[in-house]
Tab-separated table of C-alpha atoms in Angstrom:
chain	number	residue	atom	x	y	z
A	30	MET	CA	-2.867	7.133	20.825
A	31	GLU	CA	-2.790	8.114	17.179
A	32	ALA	CA	0.828	6.977	16.916
A	33	THR	CA	-0.033	3.578	18.395
A	34	LEU	CA	-2.884	3.084	15.967
A	35	PHE	CA	-0.689	4.220	13.093
A	36	ILE	CA	2.104	1.795	13.969
A	37	LEU	CA	-0.240	-1.156	14.421
A	38	THR	CA	-2.056	-0.513	11.160
A	39	ALA	CA	1.207	0.121	9.339
A	40	LEU	CA	2.617	-3.205	10.493
A	41	THR	CA	-0.555	-4.981	9.400
A	42	ALA	CA	-0.471	-3.276	6.015
A	43	LEU	CA	3.204	-4.059	5.450
A	44	VAL	CA	2.900	-7.703	6.460
A	45	SER	CA	-0.211	-8.314	4.391
A	46	SER	CA	1.155	-6.518	1.323
A	47	PHE	CA	4.331	-8.574	1.605
A	48	LEU	CA	2.197	-11.713	1.735
A	49	VAL	CA	0.279	-10.547	-1.348
A	50	VAL	CA	3.480	-10.433	-3.324
A	51	THR	CA	5.034	-13.633	-2.012
A	52	GLY	CA	2.013	-15.908	-1.668
A	53	LYS	CA	1.863	-19.185	-3.511
A	54	LYS	CA	-1.877	-19.369	-3.921
A	55	PRO	CA	-3.556	-16.526	-5.823
A	56	VAL	CA	-6.635	-16.708	-3.599
A	57	ASN	CA	-4.510	-15.979	-0.535
A	58	SER	CA	-2.916	-13.044	-2.333
A	59	VAL	CA	-6.331	-11.604	-3.150
A	60	LEU	CA	-7.500	-11.880	0.446
A	61	PHE	CA	-4.316	-10.333	1.823
A	62	LEU	CA	-4.763	-7.458	-0.601
A	63	VAL	CA	-8.251	-6.915	0.820
A	64	VAL	CA	-6.669	-6.678	4.289
A	65	THR	CA	-4.157	-4.158	2.938
A	66	PHE	CA	-6.955	-2.056	1.466
A	67	PHE	CA	-8.770	-2.018	4.791
A	68	CYS	CA	-5.584	-0.871	6.517
A	69	ILE	CA	-5.227	1.933	3.998
A	70	ALA	CA	-8.833	2.929	4.663
A	71	VAL	CA	-7.899	3.206	8.364
A	72	PHE	CA	-5.052	5.530	7.355
A	73	TYR	CA	-7.470	7.671	5.379
A	74	VAL	CA	-9.690	8.023	8.435
A	75	LEU	CA	-6.628	8.946	10.529
A	76	LEU	CA	-5.856	11.653	7.985
A	77	GLY	CA	-9.375	13.049	8.162
A	78	ALA	CA	-10.380	11.942	4.676
A	79	GLN	CA	-13.746	10.419	5.502
A	80	PHE	CA	-15.177	10.348	2.013
A	81	ILE	CA	-12.046	8.828	0.541
A	82	ALA	CA	-12.003	6.162	3.251
A	83	ALA	CA	-15.569	5.175	2.429
A	84	MET	CA	-14.771	5.168	-1.276
A	85	GLN	CA	-11.702	3.023	-0.663
A	86	ILE	CA	-13.782	0.358	1.042
A	87	ILE	CA	-16.654	0.486	-1.426
A	88	VAL	CA	-14.660	0.736	-4.657
A	89	TYR	CA	-11.403	-1.044	-3.919
A	90	ALA	CA	-12.184	-3.639	-1.290
A	91	GLY	CA	-15.769	-4.053	-2.375
A	92	ALA	CA	-15.774	-3.937	-6.160
A	93	ILE	CA	-12.257	-4.331	-7.530
A	94	MET	CA	-11.265	-7.200	-5.263
A	95	VAL	CA	-14.516	-8.986	-5.988
A	96	LEU	CA	-13.617	-8.747	-9.688
A	97	PHE	CA	-10.224	-10.246	-8.908
A	98	LEU	CA	-11.824	-13.073	-6.969
A	99	PHE	CA	-14.172	-13.791	-9.850
A	100	VAL	CA	-11.271	-14.014	-12.260
A	101	VAL	CA	-9.327	-16.294	-9.897
A	102	MET	CA	-12.368	-18.520	-9.726
A	103	LEU	CA	-13.023	-18.473	-13.493
A	104	LEU	CA	-9.449	-19.212	-14.455
A	105	ASN	CA	-9.162	-21.814	-11.714
A	106	MET	CA	-5.748	-20.724	-10.514
A	107	LYS	CA	-3.957	-23.146	-8.309
A	108	SER	CA	-0.838	-22.748	-6.222
A	109	GLU	CA	2.473	-22.305	-7.954
A	110	GLN	CA	6.202	-22.195	-7.417
A	111	VAL	CA	7.361	-18.628	-6.959
A	112	TRP	CA	10.957	-18.172	-6.030
A	113	GLU	CA	12.698	-21.180	-7.509
A	114	LYS	CA	11.705	-20.716	-11.124
A	115	LEU	CA	13.067	-17.195	-11.463
A	116	ASP	CA	16.495	-16.646	-12.909
A	117	TYR	CA	19.107	-14.773	-10.944
A	118	SER	CA	19.266	-11.685	-13.139
A	119	ARG	CA	15.539	-11.062	-12.683
A	120	LYS	CA	15.795	-11.246	-8.908
A	121	MET	CA	18.737	-8.867	-8.926
A	122	LEU	CA	16.879	-6.447	-11.173
A	123	ALA	CA	13.869	-6.466	-8.854
A	124	PHE	CA	16.008	-5.849	-5.773
A	125	ALA	CA	17.905	-3.069	-7.510
A	126	VAL	CA	14.785	-1.295	-8.740
A	127	ALA	CA	12.976	-1.561	-5.407
A	128	ALA	CA	16.046	-0.436	-3.463
A	129	GLY	CA	16.568	2.454	-5.857
A	130	ILE	CA	12.984	3.645	-5.511
A	131	LEU	CA	13.113	3.331	-1.740
A	132	SER	CA	16.371	5.250	-1.413
A	133	VAL	CA	15.248	8.075	-3.681
A	134	VAL	CA	11.972	8.474	-1.824
A	135	ILE	CA	13.569	8.255	1.612
A	136	VAL	CA	16.089	10.954	0.696
A	137	GLY	CA	13.174	13.054	-0.479
A	138	ILE	CA	11.307	12.444	2.764
A	139	LYS	CA	14.273	13.518	4.872
A	140	VAL	CA	14.531	16.754	2.940
A	141	ALA	CA	10.802	17.530	3.114
A	142	VAL	CA	9.933	20.023	5.825
A	143	VAL	CA	6.194	20.324	6.278
A	144	PRO	CA	4.767	21.976	9.388
A	145	THR	CA	2.086	20.131	11.296
A	146	PRO	CA	-1.127	22.030	10.606
A	147	ASP	CA	-4.186	22.638	12.728
A	148	ASP	CA	-7.351	20.712	12.097
A	149	ILE	CA	-9.625	22.290	9.524
A	150	GLU	CA	-13.349	22.091	9.971
A	151	ASN	CA	-15.212	20.034	7.377
A	152	PHE	CA	-11.978	18.931	5.833
A	153	GLY	CA	-12.640	15.656	4.092
A	154	THR	CA	-16.393	15.578	4.336
A	155	VAL	CA	-18.860	14.900	1.570
A	156	GLU	CA	-19.873	18.574	1.580
A	157	ALA	CA	-16.333	19.695	0.902
A	158	PHE	CA	-16.089	17.161	-1.908
A	159	ALA	CA	-19.389	18.194	-3.457
A	160	ASP	CA	-18.323	21.821	-3.223
A	161	ASN	CA	-15.319	21.085	-5.375
A	162	LEU	CA	-16.556	18.321	-7.638
A	163	PHE	CA	-19.635	20.155	-8.830
A	164	ASN	CA	-18.194	23.621	-9.108
A	165	ARG	CA	-14.544	23.764	-9.949
A	166	TRP	CA	-13.878	20.210	-11.126
A	167	LEU	CA	-17.155	19.592	-12.905
A	168	LEU	CA	-15.599	18.776	-16.263
A	169	PRO	CA	-13.225	16.063	-14.942
A	170	PHE	CA	-16.128	14.632	-12.988
A	171	GLU	CA	-18.219	14.258	-16.127
A	172	MET	CA	-15.235	12.931	-18.056
A	173	VAL	CA	-14.908	10.183	-15.458
A	174	SER	CA	-18.413	9.024	-16.299
A	175	ILE	CA	-17.466	8.869	-19.987
A	176	LEU	CA	-14.317	6.980	-19.016
A	177	LEU	CA	-16.322	4.412	-17.084
A	178	LEU	CA	-18.712	4.017	-20.001
A	179	THR	CA	-15.759	3.417	-22.322
A	180	ALA	CA	-14.327	0.836	-19.945
A	181	ILE	CA	-17.628	-1.017	-19.771
A	182	ILE	CA	-18.064	-1.061	-23.542
A	183	GLY	CA	-14.451	-2.109	-24.063
A	184	SER	CA	-14.484	-4.979	-21.634
A	185	VAL	CA	-17.825	-6.320	-22.846
A	186	MET	CA	-16.684	-6.135	-26.474
A	187	MET	CA	-13.505	-8.006	-25.665
A	188	VAL	CA	-15.118	-10.930	-23.950
A	189	LYS	CA	-18.278	-11.506	-25.920
A	190	ARG	CA	-18.505	-14.185	-28.571
A	191	HIS	CA	-18.146	-12.949	-32.099
A	192	GLN	CA	-19.340	-14.667	-35.252
A	193	GLY	CA	-16.815	-17.149	-36.487
A	194	ASP	CA	-15.431	-17.995	-33.049
A	195	PRO	CA	-14.846	-21.661	-32.417
A	196	LYS	CA	-17.461	-22.939	-29.978
B	23	MET	CA	5.052	11.513	19.619
B	24	THR	CA	2.909	13.026	16.927
B	25	VAL	CA	2.487	11.390	13.594
B	26	THR	CA	4.268	13.610	11.082
B	27	ILE	CA	3.955	13.439	7.337
B	28	GLN	CA	7.288	11.619	7.076
B	29	TRP	CA	5.713	8.547	8.617
B	30	TYR	CA	3.008	8.410	5.993
B	31	LEU	CA	5.416	9.083	3.142
B	32	ALA	CA	7.810	6.395	4.327
B	33	LEU	CA	4.968	3.897	4.575
B	34	SER	CA	3.773	4.868	1.103
B	35	ALA	CA	7.300	4.419	-0.244
B	36	VAL	CA	7.677	0.960	1.273
B	37	LEU	CA	4.276	-0.153	-0.021
B	38	PHE	CA	5.210	1.150	-3.462
B	39	ALA	CA	8.529	-0.713	-3.389
B	40	ILE	CA	6.751	-3.925	-2.367
B	41	GLY	CA	4.414	-3.433	-5.329
B	42	VAL	CA	7.355	-2.898	-7.669
B	43	GLY	CA	8.946	-6.101	-6.357
B	44	GLY	CA	5.695	-7.934	-7.017
B	45	VAL	CA	5.470	-6.697	-10.605
B	46	LEU	CA	9.058	-7.654	-11.384
B	47	LEU	CA	9.286	-10.962	-9.551
B	48	ARG	CA	5.992	-12.743	-10.141
B	49	ARG	CA	5.010	-14.591	-13.276
B	50	ASN	CA	1.303	-14.880	-12.606
B	51	VAL	CA	-0.512	-12.135	-14.502
B	52	LEU	CA	-3.113	-11.640	-11.819
B	53	ILE	CA	-0.542	-11.179	-9.042
B	54	ILE	CA	1.242	-8.626	-11.232
B	55	PHE	CA	-2.036	-6.805	-11.660
B	56	MET	CA	-2.643	-6.831	-7.908
B	57	SER	CA	0.837	-5.425	-7.315
B	58	ILE	CA	-0.016	-2.594	-9.688
B	59	GLU	CA	-3.116	-1.870	-7.607
B	60	LEU	CA	-0.907	-1.890	-4.510
B	61	MET	CA	1.332	0.724	-6.120
B	62	LEU	CA	-1.678	2.856	-6.978
B	63	ASN	CA	-2.859	2.681	-3.383
B	64	ALA	CA	0.573	3.677	-2.101
B	65	ALA	CA	0.433	6.756	-4.329
B	66	ASN	CA	-3.094	7.512	-3.092
B	67	LEU	CA	-1.876	7.321	0.492
B	68	ALA	CA	0.897	9.825	-0.247
B	69	LEU	CA	-1.608	12.140	-1.939
B	70	VAL	CA	-4.038	12.079	0.986
B	71	ALA	CA	-1.177	12.584	3.477
B	72	PHE	CA	-0.009	15.674	1.601
B	73	SER	CA	-3.572	16.917	1.361
B	74	ARG	CA	-3.932	16.726	5.143
B	75	TYR	CA	-0.594	18.248	6.029
B	76	LEU	CA	-0.873	21.128	3.553
B	77	GLY	CA	-4.500	21.865	4.408
B	78	ASN	CA	-5.628	21.616	0.800
B	79	ILE	CA	-8.386	19.263	-0.282
B	80	ASP	CA	-7.101	19.019	-3.854
B	81	GLY	CA	-5.054	15.958	-2.957
B	82	GLN	CA	-8.175	14.078	-1.951
B	83	LEU	CA	-9.940	15.132	-5.133
B	84	PHE	CA	-7.030	13.744	-7.087
B	85	VAL	CA	-7.394	10.477	-5.160
B	86	PHE	CA	-11.060	10.383	-6.135
B	87	PHE	CA	-10.151	10.536	-9.799
B	88	VAL	CA	-7.298	8.058	-9.397
B	89	MET	CA	-9.734	5.588	-7.845
B	90	ALA	CA	-12.181	6.015	-10.710
B	91	VAL	CA	-9.447	5.501	-13.287
B	92	ALA	CA	-8.136	2.479	-11.382
B	93	ALA	CA	-11.584	0.912	-11.363
B	94	ALA	CA	-11.923	1.364	-15.120
B	95	GLU	CA	-8.407	0.014	-15.628
B	96	VAL	CA	-9.135	-3.080	-13.556
B	97	ALA	CA	-12.250	-3.836	-15.595
B	98	VAL	CA	-10.435	-3.577	-18.898
B	99	GLY	CA	-7.297	-5.332	-17.635
B	100	LEU	CA	-9.224	-8.306	-16.302
B	101	ALA	CA	-11.082	-8.578	-19.611
B	102	ILE	CA	-7.705	-8.681	-21.361
B	103	ILE	CA	-6.451	-11.366	-18.964
B	104	ILE	CA	-9.512	-13.506	-19.557
B	105	THR	CA	-9.160	-13.132	-23.316
B	106	ILE	CA	-5.493	-14.139	-23.174
B	107	PHE	CA	-6.387	-17.116	-21.041
B	108	LYS	CA	-9.005	-18.215	-23.574
B	109	HIS	CA	-6.311	-18.471	-26.231
B	110	LYS	CA	-3.334	-19.737	-24.271
B	111	SER	CA	-4.893	-21.570	-21.314
B	112	SER	CA	-2.103	-20.184	-19.142
B	113	VAL	CA	-1.613	-17.102	-16.994
B	114	ASP	CA	2.152	-17.143	-17.145
B	115	ILE	CA	3.408	-13.721	-18.208
B	116	ASP	CA	6.507	-15.234	-19.795
B	117	GLN	CA	4.308	-16.933	-22.373
B	118	VAL	CA	2.683	-13.720	-23.527
B	119	ASN	CA	5.568	-12.943	-25.854
B	120	LEU	CA	4.095	-12.714	-29.329
B	121	MET	CA	5.252	-9.119	-29.768
B	122	LYS	CA	8.705	-9.688	-28.350
B	123	TRP	CA	11.517	-8.858	-30.756
């Protein structure tokens, strides 16, 4: 049952991520990436990470992809030629790098021996997260808020009109 | 058959490789950015898989922070893309070459 669900979701994620990378229209790529993020959220639920699954949908599929869609709309991106305009050396470099990464990781996976564990109670729940985030990892948690503040200030400063800009 | 960690790691590796292919092969800045997000998600998937199969929640905490950093990075990166577009009226990455030697 779990294996069936895993295989189905994995196929969906692989197909949609492939279509993200090879799509001609940027809007289609954005929407396929949303599908990929939902598939990854399903994987998080399969792995017992409930809080992370909810965060994946809220933050990634809900906020980040909406930002991408806004930018696609603002910049008015149309469809484009993908494969024909690339030179041969670039395609070969991409294949070589991707194949190299895949082979290294797959060798690593074959060597990895991890026993299948039992289920832990309250594993990925909000309580377990709060237990860690507010006790042991309190400082990184607060630093994240400063990081987000910096990102907001930075992006607003970059895009606002300054004096002396041409209208 | 039970789902072992190797399944999740292999899937994460393939997603990461697809993201790498997207970064290297596409010329549209936004698609490159989306491929980077795909790579980040592949890494998150590997982290959560390890967290489950080792019984330690630290992997999921790491994913929490990676998601926060990715959100901040997307905000700043999209602001940069919009600013570049205001000057060049193009989102072709091959034209952003002012600092090329």
